[in-house]
Coordinates of C-alpha atoms in Angstrom, one line a residue:
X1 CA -40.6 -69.2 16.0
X2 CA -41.7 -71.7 13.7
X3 CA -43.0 -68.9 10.8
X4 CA -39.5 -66.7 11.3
X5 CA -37.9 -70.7 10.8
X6 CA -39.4 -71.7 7.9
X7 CA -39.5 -68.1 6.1
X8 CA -36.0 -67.8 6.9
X9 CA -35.2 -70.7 5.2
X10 CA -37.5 -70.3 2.1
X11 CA -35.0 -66.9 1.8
X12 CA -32.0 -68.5 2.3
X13 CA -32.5 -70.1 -1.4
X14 CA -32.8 -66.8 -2.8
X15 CA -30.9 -64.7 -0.5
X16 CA -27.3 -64.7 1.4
X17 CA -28.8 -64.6 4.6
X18 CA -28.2 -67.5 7.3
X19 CA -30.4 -67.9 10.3
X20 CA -28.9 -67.4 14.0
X21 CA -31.8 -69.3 16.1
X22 CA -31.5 -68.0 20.1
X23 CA -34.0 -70.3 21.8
X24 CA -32.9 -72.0 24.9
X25 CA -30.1 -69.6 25.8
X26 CA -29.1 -67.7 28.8
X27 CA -29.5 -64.3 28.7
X28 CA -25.3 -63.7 29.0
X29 CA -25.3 -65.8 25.9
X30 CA -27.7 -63.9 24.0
X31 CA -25.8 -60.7 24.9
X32 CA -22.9 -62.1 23.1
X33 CA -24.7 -63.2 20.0
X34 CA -26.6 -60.2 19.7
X35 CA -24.1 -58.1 17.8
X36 CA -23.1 -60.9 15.7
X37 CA -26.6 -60.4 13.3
X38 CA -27.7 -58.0 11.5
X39 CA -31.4 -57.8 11.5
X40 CA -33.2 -59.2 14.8
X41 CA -36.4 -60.9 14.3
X42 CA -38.9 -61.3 17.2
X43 CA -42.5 -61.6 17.8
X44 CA -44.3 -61.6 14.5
X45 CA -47.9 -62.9 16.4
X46 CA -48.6 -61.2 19.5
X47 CA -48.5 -57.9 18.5
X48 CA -46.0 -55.4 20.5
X49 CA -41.9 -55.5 21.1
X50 CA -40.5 -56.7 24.4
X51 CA -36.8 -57.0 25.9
X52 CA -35.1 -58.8 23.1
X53 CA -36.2 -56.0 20.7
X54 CA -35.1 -53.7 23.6
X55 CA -31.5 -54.8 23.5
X56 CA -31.6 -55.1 19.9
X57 CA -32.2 -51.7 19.5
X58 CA -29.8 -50.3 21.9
X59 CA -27.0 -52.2 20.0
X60 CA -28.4 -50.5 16.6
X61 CA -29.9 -53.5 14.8
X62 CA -32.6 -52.9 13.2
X63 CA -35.9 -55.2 14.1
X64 CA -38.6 -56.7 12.7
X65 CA -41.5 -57.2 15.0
X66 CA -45.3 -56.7 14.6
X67 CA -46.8 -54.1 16.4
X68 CA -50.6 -53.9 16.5
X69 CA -52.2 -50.5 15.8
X70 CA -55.1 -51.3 18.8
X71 CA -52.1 -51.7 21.0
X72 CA -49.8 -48.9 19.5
X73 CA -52.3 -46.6 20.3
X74 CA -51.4 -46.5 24.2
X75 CA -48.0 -45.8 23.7
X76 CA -48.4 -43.3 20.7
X77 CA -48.6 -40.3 23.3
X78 CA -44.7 -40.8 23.9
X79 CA -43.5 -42.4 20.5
X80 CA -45.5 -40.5 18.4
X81 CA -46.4 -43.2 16.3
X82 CA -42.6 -43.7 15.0
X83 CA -41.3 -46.2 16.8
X84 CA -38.0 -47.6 14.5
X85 CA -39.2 -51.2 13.8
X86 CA -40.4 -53.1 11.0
X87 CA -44.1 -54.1 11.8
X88 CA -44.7 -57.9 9.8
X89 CA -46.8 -60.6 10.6
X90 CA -46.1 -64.4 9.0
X91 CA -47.9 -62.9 6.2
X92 CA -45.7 -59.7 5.1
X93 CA -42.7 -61.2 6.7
X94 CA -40.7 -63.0 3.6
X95 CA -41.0 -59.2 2.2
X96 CA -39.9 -57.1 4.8
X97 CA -36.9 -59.7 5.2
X98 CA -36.0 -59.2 1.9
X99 CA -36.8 -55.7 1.9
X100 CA -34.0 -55.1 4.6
X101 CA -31.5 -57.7 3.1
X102 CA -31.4 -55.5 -0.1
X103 CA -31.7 -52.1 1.7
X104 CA -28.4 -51.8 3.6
X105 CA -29.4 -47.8 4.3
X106 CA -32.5 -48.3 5.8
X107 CA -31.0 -51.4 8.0
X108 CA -28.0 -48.4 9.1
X109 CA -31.2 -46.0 9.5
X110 CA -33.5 -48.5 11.6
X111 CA -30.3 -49.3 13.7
X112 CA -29.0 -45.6 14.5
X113 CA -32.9 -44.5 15.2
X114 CA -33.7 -47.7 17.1
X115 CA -31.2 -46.9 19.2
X116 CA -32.3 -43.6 20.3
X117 CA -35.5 -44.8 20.8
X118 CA -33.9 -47.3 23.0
X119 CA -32.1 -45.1 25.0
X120 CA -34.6 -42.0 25.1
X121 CA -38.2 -44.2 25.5
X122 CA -36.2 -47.5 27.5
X123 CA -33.8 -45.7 29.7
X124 CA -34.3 -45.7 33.8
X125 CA -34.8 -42.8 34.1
X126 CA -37.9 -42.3 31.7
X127 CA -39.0 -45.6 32.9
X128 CA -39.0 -44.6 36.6
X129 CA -40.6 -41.1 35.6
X130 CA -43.9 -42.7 34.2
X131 CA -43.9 -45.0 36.6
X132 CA -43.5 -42.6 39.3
X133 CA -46.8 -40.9 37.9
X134 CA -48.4 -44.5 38.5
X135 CA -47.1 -44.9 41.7
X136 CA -48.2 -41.4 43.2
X137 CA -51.8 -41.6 42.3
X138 CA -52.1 -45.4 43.3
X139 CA -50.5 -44.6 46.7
X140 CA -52.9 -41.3 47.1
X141 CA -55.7 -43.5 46.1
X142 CA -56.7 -41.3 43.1
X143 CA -58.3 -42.2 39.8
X144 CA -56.0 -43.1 37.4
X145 CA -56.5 -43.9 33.3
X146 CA -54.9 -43.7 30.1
X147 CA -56.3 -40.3 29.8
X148 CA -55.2 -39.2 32.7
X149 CA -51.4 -40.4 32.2
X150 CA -50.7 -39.3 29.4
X151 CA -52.1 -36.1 30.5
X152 CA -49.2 -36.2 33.3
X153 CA -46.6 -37.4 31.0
X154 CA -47.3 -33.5 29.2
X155 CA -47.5 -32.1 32.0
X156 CA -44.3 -32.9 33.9
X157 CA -42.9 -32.8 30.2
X158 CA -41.7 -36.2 29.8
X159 CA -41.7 -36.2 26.4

């Protein structure tokens, strides 16, 4: 939090922007705040999106969050490589802040593909598919890998 913080405020000197902390919330509370911003900021260190961004998405905000190429690579069999957020670290984040401020268009872009994503890659129903693929070899005691999965994710046309 503290390199979102003290970019966020650096901006806010150049920029009409205001920052909307959530730490040390309930999750009800977040849900209300949520649709009050417009561009969600999460994990810009450890290097993949989790349930904030989730819900972010699915209300059509756009998100910055970094995602790490060595990790995107076991999920690029589903998302194709485009999944709709912007990637920063502390060190690219004051731009793509200010990138999105300026670009209204691409913050209405990332929030309608987002949400798709969201709803097509998060729903229960995929979820429980690929996990359903787990599940069945672990119970039969087979072999199971990346490989492997993703090869079953074609197969039963998941994607």
């Amino acid at each position: 939090s503290r390199f979102i913080i003290d970019i966020v405020l650096k901006l806010e000197k150049k920029l009409s922007i205001k920052l909307m902390l959530l730490e040390r919330k309930t999750l009800a509370e977040c849900q209300q705040l949520y649709p009050l911003g417009d561009i969600m900021i999460t994990d810009v260190i450890t290097g993949w999106y989790a349930y904030t961004a989730i819900e972010a998405m699915a209300i059509g905000r756009p998100v910055i969050t970094y995602l790490r190429p060595d990790i995107m690579k076991f999920h690029s069999y589903y998302a194709k490589g485009r999944i709709p957020v912007v990637s920063a670290t502390p060190d690219n984040l004051a731009r793509e802040i200010e990138r999105l401020v300026k670009n209204g268009k691409l913050r209405e872009e990332l929030g309608r593909k987002g949400r798709d994503y969201a709803l097509k890659f998060h729903s229960l129903e995929f979820v429980g598919a690929l996990r359903k693929i787990l599940y069945e070899y672990v119970w039969a005691g087979k072999k199971i890998n990346q490989k492997i999965f993703e090869s079953e994710v074609r197969k039963r046309k998941l994607i």
